[in-house]
Short mmCIF file of C-alpha atoms in Angstrom, two decimals:
data_model
loop_
_atom_site.label_atom_id
_atom_site.label_comp_id
_atom_site.label_asym_id
_atom_site.label_seq_id
_atom_site.Cartn_x
_atom_site.Cartn_y
_atom_site.Cartn_z
CA UNK A 29 33.99 238.22 113.22
CA UNK A 30 36.34 237.68 110.50
CA UNK A 31 39.96 236.41 111.28
CA UNK A 32 42.92 237.45 109.43
CA UNK A 33 45.68 234.97 108.41
CA UNK A 34 49.00 235.13 110.16
CA UNK A 35 51.93 235.56 107.63
CA UNK A 36 55.43 235.31 109.42
CA UNK A 37 58.18 237.26 108.26
CA UNK A 38 61.39 235.60 106.85
CA UNK A 39 63.15 235.26 110.23
CA UNK A 40 60.11 233.82 111.83
CA UNK A 41 59.49 231.39 109.05
CA UNK A 42 63.09 230.20 109.04
CA UNK A 43 62.91 229.59 112.86
CA UNK A 44 59.66 227.66 112.58
CA UNK A 45 60.96 225.45 109.78
CA UNK A 46 64.21 224.71 111.71
CA UNK A 47 62.17 223.81 114.76
CA UNK A 48 59.91 221.42 112.78
CA UNK A 49 62.94 219.74 111.21
CA UNK A 50 64.48 219.37 114.58
CA UNK A 51 61.37 217.66 115.97
CA UNK A 52 61.83 214.72 113.68
CA UNK A 53 64.36 211.91 114.71
CA UNK A 54 66.11 211.40 111.47
CA UNK A 55 69.41 209.54 111.33
CA UNK A 56 70.84 209.90 107.78
CA UNK A 57 73.63 207.45 108.41
CA UNK A 58 72.50 204.07 107.45
CA UNK A 59 74.72 201.00 107.95
CA UNK A 60 75.79 198.85 105.00
CA UNK A 61 73.61 196.13 106.37
CA UNK A 62 70.59 198.44 106.70
CA UNK A 63 71.18 199.63 103.18
CA UNK A 64 71.39 196.11 101.88
CA UNK A 65 68.25 195.16 103.62
CA UNK A 66 66.45 198.21 102.28
CA UNK A 67 67.67 197.35 98.72
CA UNK A 68 66.20 193.86 99.13
CA UNK A 69 62.90 195.22 100.50
CA UNK A 70 62.65 197.40 97.33
CA UNK A 71 63.63 194.79 94.99
CA UNK A 72 61.24 192.10 96.34
CA UNK A 73 58.65 194.35 97.81
CA UNK A 74 59.08 192.76 101.28
CA UNK A 75 58.55 194.50 104.52
CA UNK A 76 61.79 193.22 106.33
CA UNK A 77 63.15 194.75 109.44
CA UNK A 78 66.95 195.12 109.12
CA UNK A 79 67.33 194.50 112.78
CA UNK A 80 65.11 191.48 113.20
CA UNK A 81 65.81 187.77 112.83
CA UNK A 82 63.47 187.32 109.75
CA UNK A 83 65.90 189.55 107.72
CA UNK A 84 68.72 187.08 108.35
CA UNK A 85 66.65 184.11 107.19
CA UNK A 86 65.52 185.98 104.00
CA UNK A 87 69.17 186.96 103.15
CA UNK A 88 70.26 183.34 103.66
CA UNK A 89 67.65 182.15 101.23
CA UNK A 90 68.45 184.71 98.75
CA UNK A 91 72.26 183.90 98.96
CA UNK A 92 71.30 180.07 98.55
CA UNK A 93 69.16 180.93 95.52
CA UNK A 94 71.97 182.77 93.88
CA UNK A 95 74.38 180.06 94.63
CA UNK A 96 72.21 177.42 93.07
CA UNK A 97 71.75 179.75 89.94
CA UNK A 98 75.51 180.10 89.62
CA UNK A 99 75.95 176.38 90.00
CA UNK A 100 73.42 175.56 87.27
CA UNK A 101 74.95 178.24 84.85
CA UNK A 102 78.51 176.79 85.35
CA UNK A 103 77.15 173.12 85.07
CA UNK A 104 75.27 173.40 81.86
CA UNK A 105 77.06 176.21 80.13
CA UNK A 106 80.73 175.58 80.71
CA UNK A 107 82.68 173.96 77.66
CA UNK A 108 83.32 170.16 78.42
CA UNK A 109 86.84 168.97 78.66
CA UNK A 110 87.81 165.42 78.11
CA UNK A 111 89.50 163.33 80.87
CA UNK A 112 92.70 163.28 78.82
CA UNK A 113 92.86 167.03 79.12
CA UNK A 114 92.33 167.08 82.87
CA UNK A 115 94.86 164.15 83.71
CA UNK A 116 97.57 165.45 81.39
CA UNK A 117 97.75 169.25 81.54
CA UNK A 118 101.31 169.48 80.37
CA UNK A 119 102.14 168.78 76.68
CA UNK A 120 104.82 166.28 77.43
CA UNK A 121 106.62 164.50 80.30
CA UNK A 122 110.41 165.35 80.11
CA UNK A 123 111.20 162.06 81.81
CA UNK A 124 109.71 160.09 78.85
CA UNK A 125 111.81 160.05 75.64
CA UNK A 126 110.55 160.58 72.33
CA UNK A 127 111.20 157.00 71.27
CA UNK A 128 109.03 155.76 74.15
CA UNK A 129 106.16 158.11 73.22
CA UNK A 130 106.46 156.64 69.56
CA UNK A 131 106.52 153.04 70.78
CA UNK A 132 103.51 153.75 72.92
CA UNK A 133 101.74 155.14 69.86
CA UNK A 134 102.45 151.89 67.90
CA UNK A 135 101.05 149.89 70.66
CA UNK A 136 97.76 152.01 71.00
CA UNK A 137 97.36 151.83 67.30
CA UNK A 138 97.66 147.99 67.18
CA UNK A 139 95.20 147.70 70.01
CA UNK A 140 92.67 150.04 68.25
CA UNK A 141 92.95 152.94 70.78
CA UNK A 142 93.21 155.60 68.03
CA UNK A 143 92.93 158.65 70.33
CA UNK A 144 95.79 157.57 72.49
CA UNK A 145 97.81 156.49 69.46
CA UNK A 146 97.36 160.01 68.08
CA UNK A 147 98.20 161.74 71.26
CA UNK A 148 101.37 159.72 71.84
CA UNK A 149 102.49 160.22 68.23
CA UNK A 150 102.25 163.89 68.54
CA UNK A 151 103.89 163.89 71.90
CA UNK A 152 106.91 162.14 70.34
CA UNK A 153 107.22 165.01 67.92
CA UNK A 154 107.18 167.53 70.73
CA UNK A 155 109.61 165.49 72.83
CA UNK A 156 112.02 164.89 69.88
CA UNK A 157 112.00 168.70 69.17
CA UNK A 158 112.87 169.23 72.84
CA UNK A 159 115.45 166.65 73.13
CA UNK A 160 117.14 168.07 69.91
CA UNK A 161 116.74 171.61 71.47
CA UNK A 162 114.79 173.00 68.45
CA UNK A 163 112.05 174.42 70.62
CA UNK A 164 111.81 175.31 74.28
CA UNK A 165 109.06 173.33 75.81
CA UNK A 166 107.67 174.59 79.08
CA UNK A 167 104.69 173.57 81.30
CA UNK A 168 102.77 176.42 79.69
CA UNK A 169 103.43 175.34 76.10
CA UNK A 170 100.42 174.51 74.21
CA UNK A 171 100.12 172.41 71.08
CA UNK A 172 99.24 175.63 69.10
CA UNK A 173 102.33 177.62 70.27
CA UNK A 174 104.44 174.56 69.68
CA UNK A 175 103.18 174.19 66.18
CA UNK A 176 103.91 177.74 65.37
CA UNK A 177 107.39 177.69 66.63
CA UNK A 178 108.34 174.25 65.17
CA UNK A 179 106.94 175.42 61.84
CA UNK A 180 109.31 178.34 61.96
CA UNK A 181 112.23 175.92 62.65
CA UNK A 182 111.12 173.45 60.00
CA UNK A 183 109.36 175.48 57.42
CA UNK A 184 109.07 172.66 54.86
CA UNK A 185 106.99 170.89 57.40
CA UNK A 186 104.92 173.86 58.64
CA UNK A 187 101.72 172.68 57.22
CA UNK A 188 101.82 169.14 58.44
CA UNK A 189 102.94 170.28 61.91
CA UNK A 190 100.04 172.86 62.04
CA UNK A 191 97.54 170.12 61.03
CA UNK A 192 98.98 167.68 63.55
CA UNK A 193 98.62 170.38 66.28
CA UNK A 194 95.12 171.13 65.42
CA UNK A 195 94.35 167.40 65.52
CA UNK A 196 95.90 167.06 68.91
CA UNK A 197 93.66 169.83 70.23
CA UNK A 198 90.52 168.27 68.61
CA UNK A 199 91.38 164.88 70.29
CA UNK A 200 92.34 166.14 73.76
CA UNK A 201 89.97 169.01 74.17
CA UNK A 202 87.32 168.09 71.68
CA UNK A 203 86.96 164.39 72.62
CA UNK A 204 87.22 163.67 69.03
CA UNK A 205 88.27 160.28 67.82
CA UNK A 206 90.76 160.29 64.86
CA UNK A 207 90.57 158.09 62.06
CA UNK A 208 93.31 155.35 61.45
CA UNK A 209 94.51 157.33 58.45
CA UNK A 210 94.94 160.47 60.58
CA UNK A 211 96.93 158.52 63.26
CA UNK A 212 99.03 157.13 60.43
CA UNK A 213 99.78 160.48 59.09
CA UNK A 214 100.76 161.98 62.32
CA UNK A 215 103.06 158.93 63.03
CA UNK A 216 104.68 159.15 59.58
CA UNK A 217 105.31 162.88 60.40
CA UNK A 218 106.93 161.96 63.72
CA UNK A 219 109.15 159.52 61.93
CA UNK A 220 110.27 161.96 59.37
CA UNK A 221 110.96 164.89 61.97
CA UNK A 222 113.19 162.56 63.78
CA UNK A 223 115.91 163.33 61.50
CA UNK A 224 114.73 166.54 59.83
CA UNK A 225 117.36 169.30 59.79
CA UNK A 226 116.31 172.81 60.76
CA UNK A 227 116.88 175.86 58.76
CA UNK A 228 118.44 179.03 60.21
CA UNK A 229 115.77 180.24 62.76
CA UNK A 230 114.15 183.63 61.78
CA UNK A 231 112.21 184.96 64.76
CA UNK A 232 110.02 187.02 62.33
CA UNK A 233 108.68 183.80 60.89
CA UNK A 234 107.42 182.62 64.39
CA UNK A 235 103.89 183.69 65.23
CA UNK A 236 104.48 182.59 68.79
CA UNK A 237 106.67 185.72 69.40
CA UNK A 238 103.51 187.93 69.52
CA UNK A 239 102.30 185.97 72.72
CA UNK A 240 102.97 188.12 75.80
CA UNK A 241 105.24 186.35 78.25
#
């Protein structure tokens, strides 16, 4: 006897499909934790139960591994900063006069501490400009911005001031030891600027005006 296949009509097929779907216990709403565990499972091909204790251990180990990786990246790839840059973040101390900075530079030069001699000679320039109210010096003022503004106030000394500012950055942030001639040059500049007379300030000649404030 030959049996004939049963072909349901559209309504019967739709009803049967709905009953079959309803027979499965499907929860489409996964928590963030379950989604995270599922992502880890897929990424590492691990069979981890999101509700079990083993999942917590694996996540902790992964977090520790990421933390170690970040530490190594920061440790070995960040730019080095010299102790002078860390200890003295501000360009000058307003409680120290320009003359004191200059005298300190001379003492450091006599003792052979060329880096400190250069730093203090440059700071005597900055402090002198601040005392004479040529340039506003704030805690956020850098040697570069000071050099730009001071060069606009004293255009005849612009190149020498820019070179002194670049040298200051190399000594403080690049841990470069200046030559004795370089120290003598910046000290001579500091001495000359003590009595230098400014020209009429033109803000268009000051590149620092372009920096957002």
